[in-house]
Amino acid sequence: DQQVKQNSPSLSVQEGRISILNCDYTNSMFDYFLWYKKYPAEGPTFLISISSIKDKNEDGRFTVFLNKSAKHLSLHIVPSQPGDSAVYFCAAIITGSARQLTFGSGTQLTVLP
Amino acid sequence: EAGVTQFPSHSVIEKGQTVTLRCDPISGHDNLYWYRRVMGKEIKFLLHFVKESKQDESGMPNNRFLAERTGGTYSTLKVQPAELEDSGVYFCASSPPPAGRHEQYFGPGTRLTVT
């Protein structure tokens, strides 16, 4: 039973436009969420995070939105650049107990020049 | 500051053989984690060390997997004997003591192929 789901395995966006990556979760105990970016043959790199007490967190071109009632979060990248092409993983954690990250299956983002 | 390092980057072994993966976390990071990604699916948790103690090993698939963290520094993950389904990319991650932030820093991974 996958507790964090990324239903879009791939997404293509034109350079300069907005990329929106989506993530859904089922476990209401998750209280902290992270996005990681992964290039081929490299490990995941932390991108941005959000606590469940917030509904938005912004860092430069990257913004994460959290809708707790819908158990849904999204990552917005504006404007998208070719260097953003990578696999993006959504992850969740229950901060009060075990500190393991629970990951989604990832979305391959391709930004077309 | 050096990141998380893993060795080897790639290992090809035959079914029934033994393989040992090594992870060196970021200096000062008490928390060390092992994860695995199989067949391009989600990255799954294996276990968590706090210093030299196993905090959580609920993700270890079976007793063919043995993880150690000598002196609370580097960690090894041994698979003995290896089976075909053990193939995948094994990631190590580390994080500092809790301070309100929860991101983990990942190494480049070891790609294990069991033939």
mmCIF file of C-alpha atoms in Angstrom:
data_model
loop_
_atom_site.group_PDB
_atom_site.id
_atom_site.type_symbol
_atom_site.label_atom_id
_atom_site.label_comp_id
_atom_site.label_asym_id
_atom_site.label_seq_id
_atom_site.Cartn_x
_atom_site.Cartn_y
_atom_site.Cartn_z
ATOM 1 C CA ASP A 1 0.000 0.000 0.000
ATOM 2 C CA GLN A 2 1.721 3.152 -1.235
ATOM 3 C CA GLN A 3 1.185 6.003 1.221
ATOM 4 C CA VAL A 4 2.659 8.707 -1.030
ATOM 5 C CA LYS A 5 1.602 8.742 -4.654
ATOM 6 C CA GLN A 6 2.786 10.642 -7.683
ATOM 7 C CA ASN A 7 0.317 9.672 -10.363
ATOM 8 C CA SER A 8 2.095 11.346 -13.275
ATOM 9 C CA PRO A 9 5.229 9.422 -14.237
ATOM 10 C CA SER A 10 6.256 12.140 -16.666
ATOM 11 C CA LEU A 11 5.640 15.792 -17.535
ATOM 12 C CA SER A 12 6.898 17.924 -20.416
ATOM 13 C CA VAL A 13 6.912 21.717 -20.240
ATOM 14 C CA GLN A 14 8.205 24.457 -22.490
ATOM 15 C CA GLU A 15 11.096 26.542 -21.193
ATOM 16 C CA GLY A 16 9.880 29.671 -19.415
ATOM 17 C CA ARG A 17 6.462 28.207 -18.595
ATOM 18 C CA ILE A 18 5.247 26.869 -15.261
ATOM 19 C CA SER A 19 5.828 23.270 -14.201
ATOM 20 C CA ILE A 20 3.359 21.801 -11.721
ATOM 21 C CA LEU A 21 4.166 18.484 -10.101
ATOM 22 C CA ASN A 22 1.551 16.812 -7.939
ATOM 23 C CA CYS A 23 1.650 14.456 -4.979
ATOM 24 C CA ASP A 24 -1.055 12.812 -2.884
ATOM 25 C CA TYR A 25 -0.731 11.061 0.446
ATOM 26 C CA THR A 26 -2.996 8.809 2.448
ATOM 27 C CA ASN A 27 -1.496 8.823 5.940
ATOM 28 C CA SER A 28 -2.887 11.732 7.961
ATOM 29 C CA MET A 29 -0.033 11.336 10.458
ATOM 30 C CA PHE A 30 2.447 12.813 7.988
ATOM 31 C CA ASP A 31 3.304 16.310 9.188
ATOM 32 C CA TYR A 32 6.292 17.356 7.094
ATOM 33 C CA PHE A 33 6.767 17.111 3.358
ATOM 34 C CA LEU A 34 9.792 17.422 1.126
ATOM 35 C CA TRP A 35 10.606 17.552 -2.556
ATOM 36 C CA TYR A 36 13.789 16.049 -3.914
ATOM 37 C CA LYS A 37 15.269 16.340 -7.374
ATOM 38 C CA LYS A 38 17.297 13.534 -8.901
ATOM 39 C CA TYR A 39 19.571 13.532 -11.925
ATOM 40 C CA PRO A 40 20.662 10.239 -13.534
ATOM 41 C CA ALA A 41 23.430 8.403 -11.660
ATOM 42 C CA GLU A 42 23.169 10.827 -8.736
ATOM 43 C CA GLY A 43 21.421 10.687 -5.397
ATOM 44 C CA PRO A 44 18.297 12.709 -4.615
ATOM 45 C CA THR A 45 18.991 16.344 -3.774
ATOM 46 C CA PHE A 46 16.808 18.226 -1.323
ATOM 47 C CA LEU A 47 14.842 21.010 -2.986
ATOM 48 C CA ILE A 48 12.202 22.456 -0.702
ATOM 49 C CA SER A 49 10.029 21.426 2.230
ATOM 50 C CA ILE A 50 6.871 22.400 4.054
ATOM 51 C CA SER A 51 5.479 21.782 7.495
ATOM 52 C CA SER A 52 1.855 20.772 7.894
ATOM 53 C CA ILE A 53 1.185 23.966 9.839
ATOM 54 C CA LYS A 54 1.751 25.955 6.654
ATOM 55 C CA ASP A 55 0.012 25.896 3.305
ATOM 56 C CA LYS A 56 2.757 27.467 1.211
ATOM 57 C CA ASN A 57 6.521 27.740 1.154
ATOM 58 C CA GLU A 58 8.517 29.599 -1.448
ATOM 59 C CA ASP A 59 12.198 29.522 -2.359
ATOM 60 C CA GLY A 60 13.159 31.403 -5.482
ATOM 61 C CA ARG A 61 11.576 29.756 -8.507
ATOM 62 C CA PHE A 62 10.184 26.914 -6.397
ATOM 63 C CA THR A 63 6.941 27.005 -4.414
ATOM 64 C CA VAL A 64 5.319 24.131 -2.594
ATOM 65 C CA PHE A 65 1.607 24.204 -1.760
ATOM 66 C CA LEU A 66 -0.038 21.957 0.799
ATOM 67 C CA ASN A 67 -3.753 21.194 0.996
ATOM 68 C CA LYS A 68 -4.160 19.155 4.172
ATOM 69 C CA SER A 69 -7.876 18.530 3.796
ATOM 70 C CA ALA A 70 -7.293 17.015 0.357
ATOM 71 C CA LYS A 71 -4.031 15.342 1.426
ATOM 72 C CA HIS A 72 -2.405 16.891 -1.619
ATOM 73 C CA LEU A 73 0.713 18.886 -2.281
ATOM 74 C CA SER A 74 2.179 20.374 -5.393
ATOM 75 C CA LEU A 75 5.487 21.822 -6.511
ATOM 76 C CA HIS A 76 5.453 24.817 -8.833
ATOM 77 C CA ILE A 77 8.535 25.804 -10.792
ATOM 78 C CA VAL A 78 8.384 29.225 -12.432
ATOM 79 C CA PRO A 79 9.932 29.871 -14.868
ATOM 80 C CA SER A 80 11.006 26.389 -15.888
ATOM 81 C CA GLN A 81 14.540 25.984 -17.239
ATOM 82 C CA PRO A 82 16.136 23.120 -19.214
ATOM 83 C CA GLY A 83 18.399 22.427 -16.228
ATOM 84 C CA ASP A 84 15.297 21.580 -14.210
ATOM 85 C CA SER A 85 14.856 18.420 -16.250
ATOM 86 C CA ALA A 86 15.141 15.617 -13.691
ATOM 87 C CA VAL A 87 13.066 13.158 -11.683
ATOM 88 C CA TYR A 88 11.204 14.834 -8.841
ATOM 89 C CA PHE A 89 10.293 12.861 -5.741
ATOM 90 C CA CYS A 90 7.744 13.843 -3.163
ATOM 91 C CA ALA A 91 8.468 12.574 0.361
ATOM 92 C CA ALA A 92 6.697 12.676 3.693
ATOM 93 C CA ILE A 93 7.698 12.169 7.298
ATOM 94 C CA ILE A 94 6.052 11.757 10.685
ATOM 95 C CA THR A 95 8.315 13.984 12.722
ATOM 96 C CA GLY A 96 7.205 12.810 16.147
ATOM 97 C CA SER A 97 8.212 9.202 15.677
ATOM 98 C CA ALA A 98 10.383 7.336 13.206
ATOM 99 C CA ARG A 99 12.296 9.697 10.987
ATOM 100 C CA GLN A 100 12.165 7.652 7.827
ATOM 101 C CA LEU A 101 11.145 9.374 4.620
ATOM 102 C CA THR A 102 8.280 7.815 2.677
ATOM 103 C CA PHE A 103 8.698 8.532 -1.017
ATOM 104 C CA GLY A 104 6.459 8.660 -4.025
ATOM 105 C CA SER A 105 7.514 6.923 -7.236
ATOM 106 C CA GLY A 106 8.717 10.126 -8.872
ATOM 107 C CA THR A 107 7.807 12.293 -11.868
ATOM 108 C CA GLN A 108 10.206 12.776 -14.770
ATOM 109 C CA LEU A 109 10.132 16.450 -15.720
ATOM 110 C CA THR A 110 11.419 17.425 -19.131
ATOM 111 C CA VAL A 111 11.784 21.121 -19.894
ATOM 112 C CA LEU A 112 11.959 21.690 -23.625
ATOM 113 C CA PRO A 113 14.122 24.553 -24.922
ATOM 114 C CA GLU B 1 31.965 20.296 3.365
ATOM 115 C CA ALA B 2 32.133 16.816 1.861
ATOM 116 C CA GLY B 3 28.815 15.179 1.078
ATOM 117 C CA VAL B 4 27.662 11.625 1.694
ATOM 118 C CA THR B 5 29.875 9.158 -0.129
ATOM 119 C CA GLN B 6 29.144 5.580 -1.093
ATOM 120 C CA PHE B 7 31.328 2.763 -2.315
ATOM 121 C CA PRO B 8 31.259 1.048 -4.712
ATOM 122 C CA SER B 9 29.256 2.977 -7.264
ATOM 123 C CA HIS B 10 28.321 -0.209 -9.064
ATOM 124 C CA SER B 11 28.539 -3.897 -8.159
ATOM 125 C CA VAL B 12 27.686 -6.909 -10.272
ATOM 126 C CA ILE B 13 27.561 -10.241 -8.463
ATOM 127 C CA GLU B 14 26.108 -13.672 -9.002
ATOM 128 C CA LYS B 15 23.177 -15.046 -7.084
ATOM 129 C CA GLY B 16 24.383 -16.582 -3.834
ATOM 130 C CA GLN B 17 27.429 -14.355 -3.483
ATOM 131 C CA THR B 18 28.012 -11.747 -0.787
ATOM 132 C CA VAL B 19 28.288 -8.014 -1.297
ATOM 133 C CA THR B 20 29.141 -5.260 1.183
ATOM 134 C CA LEU B 21 28.165 -1.666 0.527
ATOM 135 C CA ARG B 22 29.764 1.213 2.388
ATOM 136 C CA CYS B 23 28.473 4.651 3.295
ATOM 137 C CA ASP B 24 30.372 7.576 4.779
ATOM 138 C CA PRO B 25 27.953 10.200 6.090
ATOM 139 C CA ILE B 26 28.542 13.921 6.368
ATOM 140 C CA SER B 27 30.814 14.628 9.301
ATOM 141 C CA GLY B 28 28.847 15.386 12.463
ATOM 142 C CA HIS B 29 25.638 13.776 11.259
ATOM 143 C CA ASP B 30 24.395 11.414 13.948
ATOM 144 C CA ASN B 31 21.582 10.050 11.801
ATOM 145 C CA LEU B 32 22.339 7.628 8.999
ATOM 146 C CA TYR B 33 19.727 5.967 6.790
ATOM 147 C CA TRP B 34 19.711 3.274 4.136
ATOM 148 C CA TYR B 35 17.155 3.281 1.334
ATOM 149 C CA ARG B 36 16.678 1.197 -1.779
ATOM 150 C CA ARG B 37 15.111 1.867 -5.167
ATOM 151 C CA VAL B 38 14.100 -1.195 -7.131
ATOM 152 C CA MET B 39 13.142 -1.217 -10.830
ATOM 153 C CA GLY B 40 12.651 2.547 -11.037
ATOM 154 C CA LYS B 41 9.938 2.517 -8.420
ATOM 155 C CA GLU B 42 9.714 4.536 -5.227
ATOM 156 C CA ILE B 43 12.679 4.853 -2.905
ATOM 157 C CA LYS B 44 12.020 2.648 0.124
ATOM 158 C CA PHE B 45 13.390 2.958 3.634
ATOM 159 C CA LEU B 46 15.536 0.124 4.973
ATOM 160 C CA LEU B 47 16.889 1.279 8.323
ATOM 161 C CA HIS B 48 17.998 4.184 10.494
ATOM 162 C CA PHE B 49 21.017 4.529 12.777
ATOM 163 C CA VAL B 50 21.448 7.129 15.476
ATOM 164 C CA LYS B 51 25.184 7.144 16.044
ATOM 165 C CA GLU B 52 26.058 3.435 16.360
ATOM 166 C CA SER B 53 22.590 2.265 17.450
ATOM 167 C CA LYS B 54 19.894 0.919 15.166
ATOM 168 C CA GLN B 55 16.915 3.163 15.745
ATOM 169 C CA ASP B 56 14.565 1.568 13.246
ATOM 170 C CA GLU B 57 15.151 -1.414 11.004
ATOM 171 C CA SER B 58 11.533 -2.012 10.061
ATOM 172 C CA GLY B 59 12.300 -1.712 6.353
ATOM 173 C CA MET B 60 14.924 -4.455 6.173
ATOM 174 C CA PRO B 61 13.464 -7.065 3.800
ATOM 175 C CA ASN B 62 14.841 -10.177 5.505
ATOM 176 C CA ASN B 63 17.737 -11.578 7.502
ATOM 177 C CA ARG B 64 19.995 -11.748 4.449
ATOM 178 C CA PHE B 65 20.594 -8.052 5.005
ATOM 179 C CA LEU B 66 22.900 -6.926 7.812
ATOM 180 C CA ALA B 67 23.751 -3.302 8.549
ATOM 181 C CA GLU B 68 26.393 -2.018 10.916
ATOM 182 C CA ARG B 69 27.713 1.363 11.892
ATOM 183 C CA THR B 70 31.098 1.054 13.528
ATOM 184 C CA GLY B 71 31.806 3.702 16.152
ATOM 185 C CA GLY B 72 28.972 5.820 14.874
ATOM 186 C CA THR B 73 30.921 6.846 11.766
ATOM 187 C CA TYR B 74 30.676 4.964 8.484
ATOM 188 C CA SER B 75 28.130 2.230 7.862
ATOM 189 C CA THR B 76 28.140 -1.012 5.916
ATOM 190 C CA LEU B 77 25.248 -2.959 4.451
ATOM 191 C CA LYS B 78 25.956 -6.598 3.717
ATOM 192 C CA VAL B 79 23.763 -8.812 1.587
ATOM 193 C CA GLN B 80 24.445 -12.513 2.085
ATOM 194 C CA PRO B 81 23.531 -14.515 0.091
ATOM 195 C CA ALA B 82 22.339 -12.190 -2.657
ATOM 196 C CA GLU B 83 19.182 -13.005 -4.604
ATOM 197 C CA LEU B 84 17.989 -11.684 -7.968
ATOM 198 C CA GLU B 85 15.334 -9.482 -6.332
ATOM 199 C CA ASP B 86 18.028 -7.631 -4.382
ATOM 200 C CA SER B 87 19.047 -5.792 -7.549
ATOM 201 C CA GLY B 88 18.478 -2.071 -7.348
ATOM 202 C CA VAL B 89 20.094 1.170 -6.269
ATOM 203 C CA TYR B 90 20.994 1.439 -2.600
ATOM 204 C CA PHE B 91 21.108 4.965 -1.233
ATOM 205 C CA CYS B 92 22.583 6.165 2.003
ATOM 206 C CA ALA B 93 21.498 9.423 3.600
ATOM 207 C CA SER B 94 22.489 11.349 6.682
ATOM 208 C CA SER B 95 21.094 14.183 8.756
ATOM 209 C CA PRO B 96 22.240 16.171 11.760
ATOM 210 C CA PRO B 97 20.639 15.878 15.208
ATOM 211 C CA PRO B 98 17.037 17.121 15.201
ATOM 212 C CA ALA B 99 16.809 20.907 15.021
ATOM 213 C CA GLY B 100 13.421 21.548 13.490
ATOM 214 C CA ARG B 101 14.457 20.644 9.984
ATOM 215 C CA HIS B 102 14.049 17.182 8.586
ATOM 216 C CA GLU B 103 15.827 17.031 5.264
ATOM 217 C CA GLN B 104 18.193 14.161 4.692
ATOM 218 C CA TYR B 105 21.262 14.376 2.483
ATOM 219 C CA PHE B 106 21.733 11.544 0.055
ATOM 220 C CA GLY B 107 24.783 9.910 -1.412
ATOM 221 C CA PRO B 108 25.063 9.009 -5.106
ATOM 222 C CA GLY B 109 23.965 5.428 -4.490
ATOM 223 C CA THR B 110 25.375 1.982 -5.218
ATOM 224 C CA ARG B 111 23.822 0.181 -8.163
ATOM 225 C CA LEU B 112 23.678 -3.524 -7.309
ATOM 226 C CA THR B 113 23.061 -6.038 -10.064
ATOM 227 C CA VAL B 114 22.559 -9.672 -9.089
ATOM 228 C CA THR B 115 22.745 -12.096 -12.016
#
